[in-house]
Structure formats: structure tokens, C-alpha cells
Coordinates of C-alpha atoms in Angstrom, one line a residue:
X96 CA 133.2 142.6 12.4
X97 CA 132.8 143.4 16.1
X98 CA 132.8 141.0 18.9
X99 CA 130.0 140.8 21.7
X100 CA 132.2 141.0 24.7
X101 CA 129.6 139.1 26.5
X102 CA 128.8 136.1 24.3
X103 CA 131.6 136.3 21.7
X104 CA 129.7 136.5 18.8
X105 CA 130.5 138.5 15.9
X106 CA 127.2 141.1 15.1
X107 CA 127.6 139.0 11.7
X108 CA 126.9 136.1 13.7
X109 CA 124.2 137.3 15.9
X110 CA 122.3 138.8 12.9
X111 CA 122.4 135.8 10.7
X112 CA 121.4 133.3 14.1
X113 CA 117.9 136.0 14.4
X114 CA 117.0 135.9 11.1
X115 CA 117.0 132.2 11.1
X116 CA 114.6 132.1 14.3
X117 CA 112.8 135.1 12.7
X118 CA 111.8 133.0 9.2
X119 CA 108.4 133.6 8.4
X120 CA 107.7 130.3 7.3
X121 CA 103.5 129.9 6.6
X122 CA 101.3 126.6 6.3
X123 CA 100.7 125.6 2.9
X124 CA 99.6 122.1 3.0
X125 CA 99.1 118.8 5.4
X126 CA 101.4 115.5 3.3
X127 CA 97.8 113.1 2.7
X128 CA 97.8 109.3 4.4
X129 CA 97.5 106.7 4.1
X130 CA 101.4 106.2 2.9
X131 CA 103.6 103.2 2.3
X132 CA 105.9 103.2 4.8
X133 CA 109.2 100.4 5.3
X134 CA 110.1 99.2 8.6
X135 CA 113.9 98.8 9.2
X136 CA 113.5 95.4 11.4
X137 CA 111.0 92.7 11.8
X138 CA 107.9 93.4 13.5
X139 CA 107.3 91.8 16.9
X140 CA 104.9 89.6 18.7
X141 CA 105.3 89.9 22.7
X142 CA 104.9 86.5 24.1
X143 CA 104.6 87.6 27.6
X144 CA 101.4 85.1 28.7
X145 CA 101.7 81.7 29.3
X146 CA 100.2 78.6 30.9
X147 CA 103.2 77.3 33.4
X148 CA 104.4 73.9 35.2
X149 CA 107.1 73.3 37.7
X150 CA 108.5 70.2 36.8
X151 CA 106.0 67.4 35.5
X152 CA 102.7 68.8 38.0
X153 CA 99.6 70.3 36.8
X154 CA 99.3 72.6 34.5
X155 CA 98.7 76.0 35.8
X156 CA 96.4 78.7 34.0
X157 CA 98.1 81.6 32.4
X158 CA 100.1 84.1 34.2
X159 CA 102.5 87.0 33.0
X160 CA 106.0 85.4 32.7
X161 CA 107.5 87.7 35.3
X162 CA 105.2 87.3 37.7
X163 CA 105.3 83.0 37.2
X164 CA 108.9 83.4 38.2
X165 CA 107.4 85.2 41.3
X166 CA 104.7 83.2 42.4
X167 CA 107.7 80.2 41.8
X168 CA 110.6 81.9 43.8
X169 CA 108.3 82.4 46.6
X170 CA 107.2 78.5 46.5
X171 CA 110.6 77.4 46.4
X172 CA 112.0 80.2 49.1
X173 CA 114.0 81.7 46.4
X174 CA 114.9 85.8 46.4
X175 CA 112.8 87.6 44.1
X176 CA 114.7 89.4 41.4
X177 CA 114.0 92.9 42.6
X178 CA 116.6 95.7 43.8
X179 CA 117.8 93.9 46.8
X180 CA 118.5 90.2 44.7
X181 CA 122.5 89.2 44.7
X182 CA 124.4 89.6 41.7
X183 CA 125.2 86.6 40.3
X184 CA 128.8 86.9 40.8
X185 CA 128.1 86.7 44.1
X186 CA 126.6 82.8 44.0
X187 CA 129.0 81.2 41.5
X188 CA 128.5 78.4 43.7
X189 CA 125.1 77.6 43.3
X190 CA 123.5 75.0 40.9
X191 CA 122.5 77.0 37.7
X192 CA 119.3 74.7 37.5
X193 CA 117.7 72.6 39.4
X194 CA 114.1 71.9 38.2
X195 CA 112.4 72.7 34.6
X196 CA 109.9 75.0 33.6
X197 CA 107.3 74.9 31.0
X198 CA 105.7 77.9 29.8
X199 CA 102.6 77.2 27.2
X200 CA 102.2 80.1 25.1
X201 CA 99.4 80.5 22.8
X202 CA 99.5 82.4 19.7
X203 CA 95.8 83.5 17.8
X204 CA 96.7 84.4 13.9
X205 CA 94.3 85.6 11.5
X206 CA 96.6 84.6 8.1
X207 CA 99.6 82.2 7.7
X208 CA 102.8 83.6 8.3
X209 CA 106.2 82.1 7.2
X210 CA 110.0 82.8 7.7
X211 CA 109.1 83.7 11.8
X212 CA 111.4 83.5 14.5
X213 CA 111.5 83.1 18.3
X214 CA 113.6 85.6 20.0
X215 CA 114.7 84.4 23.6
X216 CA 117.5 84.0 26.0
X217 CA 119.7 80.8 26.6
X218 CA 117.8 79.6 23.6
X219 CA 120.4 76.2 22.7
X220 CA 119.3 75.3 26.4
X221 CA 115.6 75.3 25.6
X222 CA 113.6 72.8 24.7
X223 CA 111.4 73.5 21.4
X224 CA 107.8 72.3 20.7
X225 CA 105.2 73.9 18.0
X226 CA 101.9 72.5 18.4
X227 CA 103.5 69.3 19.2
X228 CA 105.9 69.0 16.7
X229 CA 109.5 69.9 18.5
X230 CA 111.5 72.4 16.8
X231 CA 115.5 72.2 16.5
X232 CA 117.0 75.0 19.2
X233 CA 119.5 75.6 16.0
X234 CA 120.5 79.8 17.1
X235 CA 120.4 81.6 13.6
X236 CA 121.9 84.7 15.5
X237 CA 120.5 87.6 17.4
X238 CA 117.9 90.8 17.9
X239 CA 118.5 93.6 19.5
X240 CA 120.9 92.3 22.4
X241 CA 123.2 89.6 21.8
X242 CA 121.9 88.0 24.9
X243 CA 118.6 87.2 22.7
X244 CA 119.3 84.7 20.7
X245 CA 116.9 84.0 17.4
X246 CA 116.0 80.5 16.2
X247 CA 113.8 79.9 13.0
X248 CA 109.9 78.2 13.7
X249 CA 108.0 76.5 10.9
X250 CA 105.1 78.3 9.1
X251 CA 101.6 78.2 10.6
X252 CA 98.4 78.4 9.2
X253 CA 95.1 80.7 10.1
X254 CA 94.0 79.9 13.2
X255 CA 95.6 79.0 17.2
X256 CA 99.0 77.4 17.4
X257 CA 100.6 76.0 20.8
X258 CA 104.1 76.8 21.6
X259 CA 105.5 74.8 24.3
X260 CA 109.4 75.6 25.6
X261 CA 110.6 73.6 28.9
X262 CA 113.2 75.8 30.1
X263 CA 115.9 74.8 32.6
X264 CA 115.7 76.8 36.3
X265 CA 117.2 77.6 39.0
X266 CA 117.8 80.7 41.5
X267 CA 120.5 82.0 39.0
X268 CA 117.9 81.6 36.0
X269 CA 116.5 84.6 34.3
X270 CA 112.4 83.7 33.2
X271 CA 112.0 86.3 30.8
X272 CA 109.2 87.2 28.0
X273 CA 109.7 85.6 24.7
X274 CA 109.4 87.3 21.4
X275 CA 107.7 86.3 17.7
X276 CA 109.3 88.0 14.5
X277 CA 108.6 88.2 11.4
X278 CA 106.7 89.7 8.5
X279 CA 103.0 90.5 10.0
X280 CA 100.9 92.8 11.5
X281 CA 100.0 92.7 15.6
X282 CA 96.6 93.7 16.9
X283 CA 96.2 94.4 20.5
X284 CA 92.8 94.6 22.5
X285 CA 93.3 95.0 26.2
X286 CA 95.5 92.2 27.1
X287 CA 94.7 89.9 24.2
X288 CA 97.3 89.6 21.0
X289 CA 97.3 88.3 17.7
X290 CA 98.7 88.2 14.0
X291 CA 97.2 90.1 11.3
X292 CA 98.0 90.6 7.8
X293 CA 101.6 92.8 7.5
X294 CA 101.8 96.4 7.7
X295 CA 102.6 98.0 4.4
X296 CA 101.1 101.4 4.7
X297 CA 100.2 103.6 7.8
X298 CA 98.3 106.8 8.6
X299 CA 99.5 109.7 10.4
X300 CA 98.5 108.7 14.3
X301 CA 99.9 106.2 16.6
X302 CA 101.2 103.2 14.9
X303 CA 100.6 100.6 18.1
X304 CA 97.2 100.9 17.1
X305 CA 97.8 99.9 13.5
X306 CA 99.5 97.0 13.4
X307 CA 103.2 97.4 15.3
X308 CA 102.3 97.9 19.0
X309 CA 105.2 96.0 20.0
X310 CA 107.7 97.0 17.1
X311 CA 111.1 98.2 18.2
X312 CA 112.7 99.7 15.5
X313 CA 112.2 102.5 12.9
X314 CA 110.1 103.2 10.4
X315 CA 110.0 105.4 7.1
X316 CA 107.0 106.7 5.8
X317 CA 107.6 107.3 2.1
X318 CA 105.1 110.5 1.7
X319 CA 104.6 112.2 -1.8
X320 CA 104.6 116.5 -2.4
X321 CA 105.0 118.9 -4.7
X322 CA 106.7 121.8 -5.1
X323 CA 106.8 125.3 -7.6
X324 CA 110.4 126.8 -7.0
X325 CA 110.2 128.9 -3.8
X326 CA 111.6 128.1 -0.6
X327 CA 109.7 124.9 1.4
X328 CA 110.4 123.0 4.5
X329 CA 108.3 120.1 6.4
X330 CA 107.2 120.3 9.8
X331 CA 106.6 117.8 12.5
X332 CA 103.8 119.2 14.8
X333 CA 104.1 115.9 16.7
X334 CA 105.8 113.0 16.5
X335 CA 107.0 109.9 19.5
X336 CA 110.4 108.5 18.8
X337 CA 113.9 109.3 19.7
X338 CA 114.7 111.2 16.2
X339 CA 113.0 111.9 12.4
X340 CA 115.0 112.5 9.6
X341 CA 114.0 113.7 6.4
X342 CA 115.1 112.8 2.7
X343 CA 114.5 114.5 -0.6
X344 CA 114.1 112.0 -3.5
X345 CA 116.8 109.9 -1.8
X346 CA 119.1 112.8 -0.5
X347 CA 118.9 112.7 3.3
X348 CA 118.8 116.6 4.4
X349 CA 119.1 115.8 8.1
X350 CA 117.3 114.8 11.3
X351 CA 114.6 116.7 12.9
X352 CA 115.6 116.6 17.1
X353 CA 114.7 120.0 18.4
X354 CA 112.2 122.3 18.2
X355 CA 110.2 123.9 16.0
X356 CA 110.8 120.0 14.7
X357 CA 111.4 121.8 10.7
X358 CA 113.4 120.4 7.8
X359 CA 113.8 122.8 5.2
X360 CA 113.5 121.3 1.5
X361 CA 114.8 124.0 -0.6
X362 CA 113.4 124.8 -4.1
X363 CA 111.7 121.8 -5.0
X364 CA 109.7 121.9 -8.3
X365 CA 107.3 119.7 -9.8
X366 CA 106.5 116.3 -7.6
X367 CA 108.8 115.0 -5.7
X368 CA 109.1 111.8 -3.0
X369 CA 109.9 112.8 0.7
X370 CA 110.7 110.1 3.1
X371 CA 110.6 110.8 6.5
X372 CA 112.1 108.3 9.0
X373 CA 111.1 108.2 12.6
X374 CA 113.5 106.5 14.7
X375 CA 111.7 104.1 17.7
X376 CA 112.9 102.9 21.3
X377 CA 112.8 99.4 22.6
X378 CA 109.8 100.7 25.5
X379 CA 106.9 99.0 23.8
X380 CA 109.1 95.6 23.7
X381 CA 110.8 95.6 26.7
X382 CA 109.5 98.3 29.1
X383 CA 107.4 97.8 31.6
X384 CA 104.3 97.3 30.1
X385 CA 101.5 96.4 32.9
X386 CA 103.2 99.1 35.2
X387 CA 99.5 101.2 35.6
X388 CA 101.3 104.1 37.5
X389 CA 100.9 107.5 34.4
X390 CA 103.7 108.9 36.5
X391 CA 106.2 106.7 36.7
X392 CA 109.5 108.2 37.6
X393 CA 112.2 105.8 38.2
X394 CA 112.5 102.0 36.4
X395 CA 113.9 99.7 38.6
X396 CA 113.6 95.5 38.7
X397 CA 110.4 96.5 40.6
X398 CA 109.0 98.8 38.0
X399 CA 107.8 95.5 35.8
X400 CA 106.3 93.5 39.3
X401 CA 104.0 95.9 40.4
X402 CA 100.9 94.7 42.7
X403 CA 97.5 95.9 42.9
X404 CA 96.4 98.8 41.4
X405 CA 100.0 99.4 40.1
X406 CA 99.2 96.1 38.1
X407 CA 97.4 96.2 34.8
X408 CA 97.1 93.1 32.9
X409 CA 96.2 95.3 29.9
X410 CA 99.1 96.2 27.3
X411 CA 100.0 100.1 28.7
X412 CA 101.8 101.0 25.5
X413 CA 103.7 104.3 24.6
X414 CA 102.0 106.1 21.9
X415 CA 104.6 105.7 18.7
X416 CA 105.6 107.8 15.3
X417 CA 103.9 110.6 13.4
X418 CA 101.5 111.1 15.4
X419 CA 99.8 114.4 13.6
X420 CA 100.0 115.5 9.9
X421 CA 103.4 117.0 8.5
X422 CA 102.9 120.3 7.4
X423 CA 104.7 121.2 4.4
X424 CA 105.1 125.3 4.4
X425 CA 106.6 128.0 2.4
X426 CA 108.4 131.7 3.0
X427 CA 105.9 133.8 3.5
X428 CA 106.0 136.5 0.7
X429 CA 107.1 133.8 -2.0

């Protein structure tokens, strides 16, 4: 073998890495939808809209949560948690809370759901109340952050359900959106929400438009092929999410990360399952999702308390999963 003196590579090397990038691979055939698909976590329900008090006044009209704790922090000639707010290090001395808050969220379902959850911070210090009937802050444990504590609700019916929760405040608190789990599907128009029947199967397109527009973790679509003995791979043409990775009747044969965004299947023969997993991000949970600007380039406390045309009340969500049909090809000449 000879070595390049330039890159170091043996001509072994170099002739093996073109005749990978050279493969003729050809189209055979798009994988069909609708498919079952699994998701690896609950789904979610934001609960970022909420009738507010300070205190015991008047009820206030709904607001976005982030922007009741600004229209509050100016009232009470608190700093605004933008770029420029102390660290809280910094004010140890301070009373943690000083007043109470109640935030009156309501939640439109089209089936009954059980075994749901609330996901929210400080949860043991807030107060509980499902249409009327207070609920036990008992933490069962934690999503995504351990900072986000989980505590079991009661089943609802069909139909709109009140959820009350008096929270504790103070210039050191942290108002923050809330979160619904559990087994169901989520329908968004515009900035309006609700429950629908549980996602079990999903065509190839966006999935925040069928039923998990808010859903923060991955997802397997469990897709069916079939093979006659020569070489075959599967092809993303596009997909959102950080990663896909594809298995072969259970055997995993590795993620898909880089362009051309192929996963080459070997010899399969005769039907076979293929599983193809696309790993999500936490952007349509937590993100900043009435920032209006397309070309947002930095995210920054002020990045989710925008103002005028900035400001969209409407959900702005990030297009999620396989977003076109896997093509499923073969060597050309087989």
C-alpha cells in the first residue's frame, strides 16, 4: 500500500472511501402510511393560557403565563426576568413570596382521559384544584428536568374541565407554563388547544399537525417492506429531529445524521418489519413559541416576551418527524 503524503491515506483507503460515495443506489419504492408508530414518553398538553389573580382581587381574563408575570412585576415595581434581572444568588435576602397567585387554566377534551399528570415546578408548594375538587400536591417524580416535578390528576370526562393552582410569589419566583401528560392526542388551531383521542398511527408529514404538536420526545414509526435478496437501503429525503435510526426486524443497523440521510439494509428477502425512530427536541414544549420573528437568531430570556409584531398569540411550532416518504432503493444493476 502507498501512502498519500498529503492526506495520509492509503490508495486502499481512498479507493474503497469513493466507491462508497460513488454507489449507484436507484429508487425502488416509497414505505406506504399510515403506520403504527410508539412514542417513547407521554404526549403533552401546553398549559400556557390562564385566567389570573393577585391575591384575592378580581379575576383577570386570560393572558399567556409569561407575560402575567410581566404585566404583575411591573404593578408591583418588580425587575422583569429578562437579560439584565439579578441572579438569585445575588438576593438571598429577599422574601421568597410574598403574595399568591392564581392562574385558571382551562382544558377542552373531546374523550375522557385517565392516568394524566401535571408537570410544573415547586409543585409540593402549590395549591391543587380540578374543577373544584382540590387535588393532593403528592410529587410522583419528574419529566424532562428534575426541576419539573409530576403529580397525578383524577380522570376527566368529554367535555371543559377547570384547573385552578394558587401558587406562592415573590420577586425570586419563577411563573412558568404548566404541562398536561398522558395518553392522548393534542389538536391545535391557532392559539386554541384541546384533547383528542391518542395517537396510535401517523402519516409521513409533520406530526404537530396530527396529534403531538407539543410532544417532546421520540417517536418510532414501525413501517413494513419487502425485499428479494439484492442489496437495499432506506432513505430519508426529509425528516425534523435531532437523529433517526433504523432497525431491521429488531436489529438496530444505526442512526441516520448526515447526508445523503441512507441506511443500508442488506439482503433482505421476503417481508420484513423496519422501524425507523426519529429522535425529537424539547422546542415545541419549551421554546419560544409566540416569538413571530422566522429569523430568529439568538434565544435569550427576551426571546419568549416579545411585543408587538414580534408577538403572536398563535402556537409558532417547529415542523416535527418524517416529514416526506422513505424511499426504499436498491444497487442499480441488481
Amino acid at each position: 500500500l502507498q501512502l498519500d503524503p498529503l492526506t495520509k491515506q492509503s490508495s486502499l483507503g481512498r479507493e474503497r472511501g469513493a466507491s462508497l460515495r460513488a454507489t449507484p443506489w436507484i429508487h425502488q419504492s416509497l414505505l406506504a402510511d399510515p403506520v403504527p408508530v410508539t412514542l417513547a414518553e407521554p404526549n403533552v398538553l401546553l398549559l400556557d393560557h390562564a385566567a389570573y389573580r393577585l391575591n384575592q382581587e378580581a379575576w383577570q381574563p386570560p393572558e399567556e403565563v409569561l407575560r402575567i408575570d410581566n404585566l404583575l412585576r411591573r404593578r408591583l415595581g418588580w425587575p422583569l426576568k429578562m437579560d439584565a434581572i439579578a441572579q438569585p444568588w445575588s438576593e438571598r435576602n429577599l422574601p421568597r413570596s410574598q403574595h399568591t397567585v392564581t392562574l385558571g387554566f382551562t382544558i377542552e377534551s373531546d374523550i375522557p382521559v385517565s392516568g394524566l399528570s401535571l408537570a410544573l415546578e415547586d409543585a409540593a408548594d402549590v395549591s391543587i384544584a380540578l374543577d373544584g375538587a382540590p387535588v393532593p400536591s403528592h410529587v410522583s417524580g419528574w419529566w424532562v428536568d428534575e426541576a419539573i416535578d409530576t403529580v397525578p390528576l383524577p380522570p376527566i370526562s368529554a367535555g371543559r374541565h377547570s384547573l385552578i393552582l394558587e401558587i406562592p410569589y415573590g420577586r425570586l419566583s419563577n411563573l412558568e407554563w404548566c404541562y398536561l401528560l398522558g395518553d392522548f392526542g393534542a389538536q391545535v388551531a391557532g392559539r386554541h388547544a384541546r384533547l383528542v383521542a391518542p395517537v396510535r398511527e401517523l402519516s409521513f408529514g409533520d406530526w404537530t399537525a396530527q396529534g403531538l404538536p407539543f410532544y417532546a420526545g421520540n417517536v418510532t414509526y414501525h413501517c413494513r417492506g419487502a425485499g428479494d435478496g439484492n442489496e437495499a437501503a432506506v432513505r430519508l429525503p426529509s425528516f425534523k429531529g435531532t437523529l433517526a435510526r433504523v432497525a431491521l426486524d429488531g436489529a438496530s443497523l444505526g442512526p441516520i445524521a448526515f447526508a445523503p440521510f441512507r441506511c443500508a439494509l442488506g439482503r433482505p428477502r421476503g417481508a420484513y418489519r423496519l422501524d425507523i425512530t426519529v429522535y425529537g427536541h424539547r422546542a415545541n414544549a419549551f421554546g419560544p413559541l409566540h416569538n413571530a420573528e422566522r429569523n430568529l437568531r439568538a434565544y435569550g430570556p427576551p426571546a419568549w416576551r416579545t411585543e408587538g409584531d414580534a408577538w403572536a398569540y398563535e402556537y409558532q411550532l417547529r415542523p416535527m418527524g418524517i416529514l416526506v416518504a422513505p424511499d426504499l432503493e436498491t444497487l442499480n444493476g441488481e
